[in-house]
Short mmCIF file of C-alpha atoms and ligand atoms in Angstrom, two decimals:
data_model
loop_
_atom_site.label_atom_id
_atom_site.label_comp_id
_atom_site.label_asym_id
_atom_site.label_seq_id
_atom_site.Cartn_x
_atom_site.Cartn_y
_atom_site.Cartn_z
CA MET S 1 37.85 -84.94 3.26
CA LYS S 2 41.23 -86.52 2.59
CA LYS S 3 43.88 -83.81 2.62
CA THR S 4 46.27 -83.99 -0.31
CA LEU S 5 49.39 -82.12 -1.38
CA GLU S 6 47.14 -80.03 -3.65
CA TYR S 7 45.10 -79.07 -0.59
CA LEU S 8 48.27 -77.96 1.24
CA TYR S 9 49.41 -76.01 -1.85
CA SER S 10 46.04 -74.26 -2.05
CA LYS S 11 46.43 -73.17 1.57
CA LYS S 12 49.82 -71.67 0.73
CA VAL S 13 48.41 -69.85 -2.29
CA ASN S 14 45.49 -68.53 -0.24
CA LYS S 15 47.79 -67.61 2.66
CA ILE S 16 45.96 -69.83 5.16
CA PRO S 17 48.41 -71.28 7.70
CA ILE S 18 48.97 -75.04 7.42
CA THR S 19 48.87 -77.00 10.68
CA MET S 20 51.14 -79.98 11.30
CA LEU S 21 51.81 -81.95 14.49
CA THR S 22 53.78 -85.05 15.29
CA ALA S 23 51.95 -88.18 16.42
CA TYR S 24 53.42 -91.51 17.44
CA ASP S 25 50.39 -93.57 18.48
CA PHE S 26 46.82 -94.44 17.45
CA PRO S 27 44.81 -92.41 20.01
CA THR S 28 46.79 -89.20 19.51
CA ALA S 29 46.65 -89.56 15.73
CA ARG S 30 42.88 -90.01 15.92
CA LEU S 31 42.48 -86.87 18.06
CA GLU S 32 44.68 -84.78 15.76
CA ASP S 33 42.66 -85.92 12.76
CA GLU S 34 39.38 -85.24 14.55
CA ALA S 35 40.62 -81.75 15.48
CA GLY S 36 41.29 -81.04 11.80
CA ILE S 37 45.09 -80.89 11.81
CA ASP S 38 46.20 -80.73 8.14
CA SER S 39 49.22 -82.97 8.34
CA VAL S 40 50.41 -85.54 10.85
CA LEU S 41 54.12 -86.29 11.07
CA VAL S 42 55.45 -89.53 12.50
CA GLY S 43 58.70 -87.86 13.50
CA ASP S 44 61.89 -89.62 14.50
CA SER S 45 61.45 -87.56 17.66
CA VAL S 46 59.51 -90.69 18.67
CA GLY S 47 62.92 -91.91 19.87
CA THR S 48 63.55 -89.24 22.48
CA ASN S 49 59.88 -88.50 23.27
CA MET S 50 58.37 -91.98 23.47
CA LEU S 51 61.08 -94.63 23.46
CA GLY S 52 63.51 -93.21 26.00
CA TYR S 53 66.40 -93.04 23.54
CA ALA S 54 69.16 -90.51 24.14
CA SER S 55 69.22 -89.33 20.54
CA GLU S 56 67.43 -89.44 17.16
CA GLN S 57 70.36 -91.48 15.88
CA GLU S 58 69.12 -94.54 17.77
CA VAL S 59 65.81 -94.67 15.91
CA THR S 60 65.52 -97.57 13.46
CA MET S 61 63.39 -98.34 10.41
CA GLY S 62 61.65 -100.95 12.58
CA ASP S 63 60.70 -98.30 15.16
CA MET S 64 59.34 -95.99 12.47
CA LEU S 65 57.35 -98.71 10.71
CA HIS S 66 55.80 -99.79 14.00
CA HIS S 67 54.70 -96.26 14.95
CA LEU S 68 53.65 -95.40 11.39
CA GLY S 69 51.29 -98.39 11.43
CA ALA S 70 49.63 -97.18 14.65
CA VAL S 71 49.30 -93.59 13.40
CA ARG S 72 48.01 -94.73 9.98
CA ARG S 73 45.18 -96.58 11.72
CA GLY S 74 44.22 -93.36 13.53
CA VAL S 75 44.40 -90.90 10.63
CA LYS S 76 41.57 -90.60 8.11
CA ASP S 77 41.96 -87.17 6.54
CA ALA S 78 45.29 -85.61 7.46
CA TYR S 79 48.26 -85.76 5.08
CA LEU S 80 50.54 -88.36 6.65
CA ILE S 81 54.30 -87.82 6.61
CA VAL S 82 56.91 -90.14 8.08
CA ASP S 83 60.53 -89.37 8.93
CA MET S 84 63.28 -91.35 7.28
CA PRO S 85 65.42 -92.26 10.32
CA PHE S 86 69.19 -91.97 10.73
CA LYS S 87 71.14 -93.58 7.88
CA SER S 88 67.99 -94.77 6.08
CA ALA S 89 68.37 -92.20 3.28
CA ASP S 90 72.12 -91.84 2.95
CA ASP S 91 72.13 -92.67 -0.78
CA PRO S 92 69.41 -92.80 -3.45
CA PHE S 93 69.17 -96.60 -3.58
CA THR S 94 68.89 -97.07 0.22
CA ALA S 95 66.44 -94.17 0.45
CA CYS S 96 64.12 -95.56 -2.24
CA ARG S 97 64.17 -99.08 -0.78
CA ASN S 98 63.31 -97.80 2.71
CA ALA S 99 60.78 -95.20 1.54
CA GLU S 100 58.86 -97.89 -0.35
CA LEU S 101 58.37 -99.74 2.95
CA PHE S 102 56.80 -96.58 4.39
CA ILE S 103 54.55 -96.03 1.39
CA ASP S 104 53.43 -99.67 1.54
CA LYS S 105 52.56 -99.09 5.20
CA GLY S 106 50.33 -96.11 4.27
CA ALA S 107 52.51 -92.97 4.41
CA ASP S 108 51.62 -90.21 1.94
CA CYS S 109 55.10 -88.68 2.00
CA VAL S 110 58.55 -89.20 3.53
CA LYS S 111 60.65 -86.54 5.27
CA VAL S 112 64.38 -86.41 4.63
CA GLU S 113 66.85 -84.40 6.73
CA GLY S 114 69.69 -82.62 4.97
CA TRP S 115 70.46 -79.56 2.91
CA SER S 116 71.53 -79.45 -0.77
CA ASP S 117 73.67 -82.57 -0.23
CA LYS S 118 70.37 -84.52 -0.30
CA LYS S 119 69.63 -83.40 -3.88
CA ASN S 120 70.21 -86.82 -5.48
CA VAL S 121 68.26 -88.67 -2.80
CA ILE S 122 65.28 -86.35 -3.20
CA ALA S 123 65.46 -86.52 -7.00
CA CYS S 124 65.51 -90.32 -6.93
CA LEU S 125 62.59 -90.58 -4.50
CA THR S 126 60.57 -88.07 -6.52
CA GLU S 127 61.28 -89.91 -9.79
CA SER S 128 60.07 -93.11 -8.09
CA GLY S 129 56.76 -91.35 -7.39
CA ILE S 130 57.38 -90.86 -3.66
CA PRO S 131 56.57 -87.34 -2.41
CA VAL S 132 59.32 -85.89 -0.22
CA CYS S 133 59.29 -83.29 2.52
CA ALA S 134 62.80 -81.81 2.72
CA HIS S 135 63.90 -80.87 6.24
CA ILE S 136 66.47 -78.06 6.31
CA GLY S 137 67.92 -75.80 9.00
CA TYR S 138 68.62 -77.63 12.23
CA ASN S 139 68.73 -81.39 11.52
CA PRO S 140 68.78 -83.43 14.76
CA GLN S 141 70.03 -86.60 13.00
CA ILE S 142 73.01 -84.73 11.60
CA HIS S 143 73.70 -81.90 14.06
CA GLY S 144 72.96 -83.81 17.29
CA SER S 145 70.14 -83.57 19.80
CA LYS S 146 71.08 -80.13 21.16
CA PRO S 147 69.05 -77.61 19.12
CA GLN S 148 70.96 -74.80 17.37
CA VAL S 149 69.87 -71.91 15.18
CA PHE S 150 71.08 -72.02 11.56
CA GLY S 151 71.24 -69.04 9.21
CA LYS S 152 72.28 -66.17 11.42
CA GLU S 153 75.48 -65.61 9.46
CA LEU S 154 75.56 -64.57 5.82
CA GLN S 155 77.10 -67.73 4.38
CA GLN S 156 74.79 -70.07 6.31
CA ALA S 157 71.75 -67.99 5.37
CA LEU S 158 72.78 -68.12 1.70
CA ASP S 159 73.39 -71.90 1.97
CA LEU S 160 69.87 -72.37 3.34
CA VAL S 161 68.18 -70.28 0.67
CA GLU S 162 70.25 -72.01 -2.02
CA SER S 163 69.50 -75.47 -0.55
CA ALA S 164 65.77 -74.74 -0.68
CA SER S 165 66.01 -73.86 -4.39
CA VAL S 166 68.18 -76.89 -5.18
CA LEU S 167 65.88 -79.29 -3.33
CA GLU S 168 62.74 -77.78 -4.84
CA ALA S 169 64.26 -78.25 -8.30
CA ALA S 170 65.07 -81.86 -7.32
CA GLY S 171 61.38 -82.39 -6.58
CA ALA S 172 60.82 -81.61 -2.87
CA ALA S 173 57.04 -81.42 -2.42
CA LEU S 174 57.23 -79.40 0.79
CA PHE S 175 59.73 -78.23 3.39
CA VAL S 176 60.17 -78.32 7.13
CA VAL S 177 62.46 -75.45 8.15
CA GLU S 178 63.74 -75.83 11.68
CA LYS S 179 65.36 -73.18 13.87
CA VAL S 180 66.04 -70.69 11.12
CA PRO S 181 65.72 -66.95 11.82
CA ARG S 182 62.27 -65.63 10.92
CA GLU S 183 63.56 -63.36 8.14
CA ILE S 184 65.44 -66.17 6.35
CA ALA S 185 62.59 -68.67 6.78
CA GLY S 186 60.16 -66.07 5.36
CA LEU S 187 62.50 -65.47 2.43
CA ILE S 188 62.60 -69.19 1.69
CA ALA S 189 58.79 -69.42 1.89
CA SER S 190 58.47 -66.55 -0.56
CA ARG S 191 61.01 -68.00 -3.01
CA VAL S 192 59.74 -71.59 -3.29
CA LYS S 193 56.34 -72.55 -4.69
CA VAL S 194 55.80 -75.49 -2.33
CA PRO S 195 54.64 -75.09 1.29
CA VAL S 196 57.25 -74.25 3.92
CA ILE S 197 56.37 -75.45 7.41
CA GLY S 198 58.35 -73.85 10.19
CA ILE S 199 59.41 -74.96 13.64
CA GLY S 200 61.15 -72.32 15.71
CA SER S 201 61.36 -70.25 12.51
CA GLY S 202 58.68 -67.61 13.01
CA GLU S 203 55.22 -66.92 11.68
CA SER S 204 56.15 -65.99 8.13
CA CYS S 205 56.30 -69.64 7.04
CA ASP S 206 53.30 -71.20 5.26
CA GLY S 207 52.51 -73.31 8.31
CA GLN S 208 53.76 -74.56 11.65
CA VAL S 209 54.78 -77.92 13.06
CA LEU S 210 55.42 -78.85 16.70
CA VAL S 211 56.13 -82.02 18.62
CA VAL S 212 52.79 -83.01 20.15
CA ASN S 213 54.40 -83.72 23.55
CA ASP S 214 55.50 -80.09 23.69
CA ILE S 215 51.99 -78.65 23.20
CA LEU S 216 50.59 -81.13 25.73
CA GLY S 217 53.27 -80.45 28.33
CA THR S 218 54.06 -84.14 28.68
CA ASP S 219 57.34 -83.47 30.42
CA GLU S 220 58.81 -80.74 32.55
CA ARG S 221 61.04 -79.27 29.83
CA THR S 222 60.01 -76.10 28.04
CA PHE S 223 61.30 -74.90 24.69
CA ARG S 224 61.41 -71.37 23.37
CA HIS S 225 60.01 -72.48 20.00
CA ALA S 226 56.98 -74.27 21.54
CA ARG S 227 54.01 -73.50 23.77
CA LYS S 228 52.29 -75.73 26.33
CA PHE S 229 48.55 -75.61 25.64
CA VAL S 230 47.80 -77.92 28.58
CA ASP S 231 49.73 -79.30 31.56
CA PHE S 232 49.41 -82.98 30.68
CA ARG S 233 52.28 -84.01 32.97
CA ASN S 234 50.56 -82.64 36.07
CA LEU S 235 47.12 -83.85 34.97
CA THR S 236 48.57 -87.33 34.46
CA LEU S 237 50.39 -87.26 37.80
CA GLN S 238 47.13 -86.21 39.53
CA ALA S 239 45.21 -89.02 37.83
CA ILE S 240 47.81 -91.65 38.75
CA ALA S 241 48.03 -90.43 42.35
CA GLY S 242 44.20 -90.40 42.58
CA TYR S 243 44.00 -93.98 41.30
CA LYS S 244 46.69 -95.13 43.73
CA THR S 245 44.97 -93.53 46.71
CA GLU S 246 41.55 -94.90 45.80
CA VAL S 247 42.86 -98.46 45.36
CA GLU S 248 44.75 -98.25 48.65
CA LYS S 249 41.63 -96.99 50.46
CA ARG S 250 39.48 -99.68 48.76
CA ASN S 251 37.36 -96.97 47.16
CA PHE S 252 38.14 -98.42 43.76
CA PRO S 253 36.68 -100.56 42.33
CA ALA S 254 33.23 -99.38 43.47
CA GLU S 255 29.85 -101.06 43.01
CA GLU S 256 29.46 -99.70 39.46
CA ASN S 257 32.81 -101.14 38.34
CA PHE S 258 32.01 -104.87 38.64
CA GLN S 259 29.21 -107.41 38.44
CA HIS S 260 27.52 -109.93 40.80
CA VAL S 261 26.31 -113.48 40.41
CA GLU S 262 23.24 -114.90 42.16
CA GLN S 263 23.82 -116.37 45.62
CA LYS S 264 22.52 -119.78 44.50
CA VAL S 265 25.26 -119.94 41.84
CA VAL S 266 27.87 -119.12 44.48
CA GLU S 267 26.46 -121.89 46.69
CA SER S 268 26.56 -124.36 43.81
CA VAL S 269 30.17 -123.46 43.07
CA MET S 270 31.08 -123.96 46.75
CA ALA S 271 29.22 -127.24 46.85
CA SER S 272 31.01 -128.46 43.72
CA LEU S 273 34.36 -127.50 45.19
CA ALA S 274 33.61 -129.33 48.42
CA LEU S 275 33.10 -132.64 46.55
O1 KIV E 301 60.85 -85.57 14.30
C1 KIV E 301 60.35 -84.45 14.52
O2 KIV E 301 59.69 -84.24 15.52
C2 KIV E 301 60.61 -83.40 13.56
C3 KIV E 301 60.23 -81.99 13.90
C4 KIV E 301 60.70 -81.06 12.88
C5 KIV E 301 58.79 -81.77 14.15
O3 KIV E 301 61.15 -83.66 12.54
#
């Protein structure tokens, strides 16, 4: 069943946690869809996680379109969200022009980083019929790649709660709330009608999102907000080392990995070559 915004809203209303994960490639997207993840996010974290960039600010529209295409081919049912990369949504006109490219490529929704300052961008996208996920709290494109918590002090907490109301009124269809204290994230989730998906913001949100590399344990880093559900880095290292050893020992390829031709064909080939 294709998961829609209405489906996500019904989960919020029925207090069933919404699941979201990033994906950047076809096979991972297919697995997430098969596992029943509600929403797949082609995050601009593709830059630091998959492309070897130093920061989210290096990610281009071209990068996002390329990875969105791969993920789109892998996702059948999940609600597909794509990040608007650095500078692609600075003003309403630029945002709409770029978001249309994503919608044409198969995205269901675009995600825009920024607090209440993004009101006009979100209003314009919404009026153009493009659903928007507003991303508040810690914004890597704006605040830099080093994660920080937002909303521990009164004024910042009030700014966050106020931003959520302003952006919901502008048309935000859902929220990602990143690195906001649990109490403030829960308050936001209880004040807005649309789903609030948290990352590093506690369990009181309507759902959770994580970077898929972090649940797989693709690299050696660990983050307080995440959990490794498997040690993919070590499994991959073992597989690569095993392959290397077996090739070096001539144990791979083995009999079952290739095919033979009849001896008379070999002799005919040799005879032809000798001519
Ligand atoms: O790009 C990303 O990975 C994100 C996170 C909030 C999941 O935006």
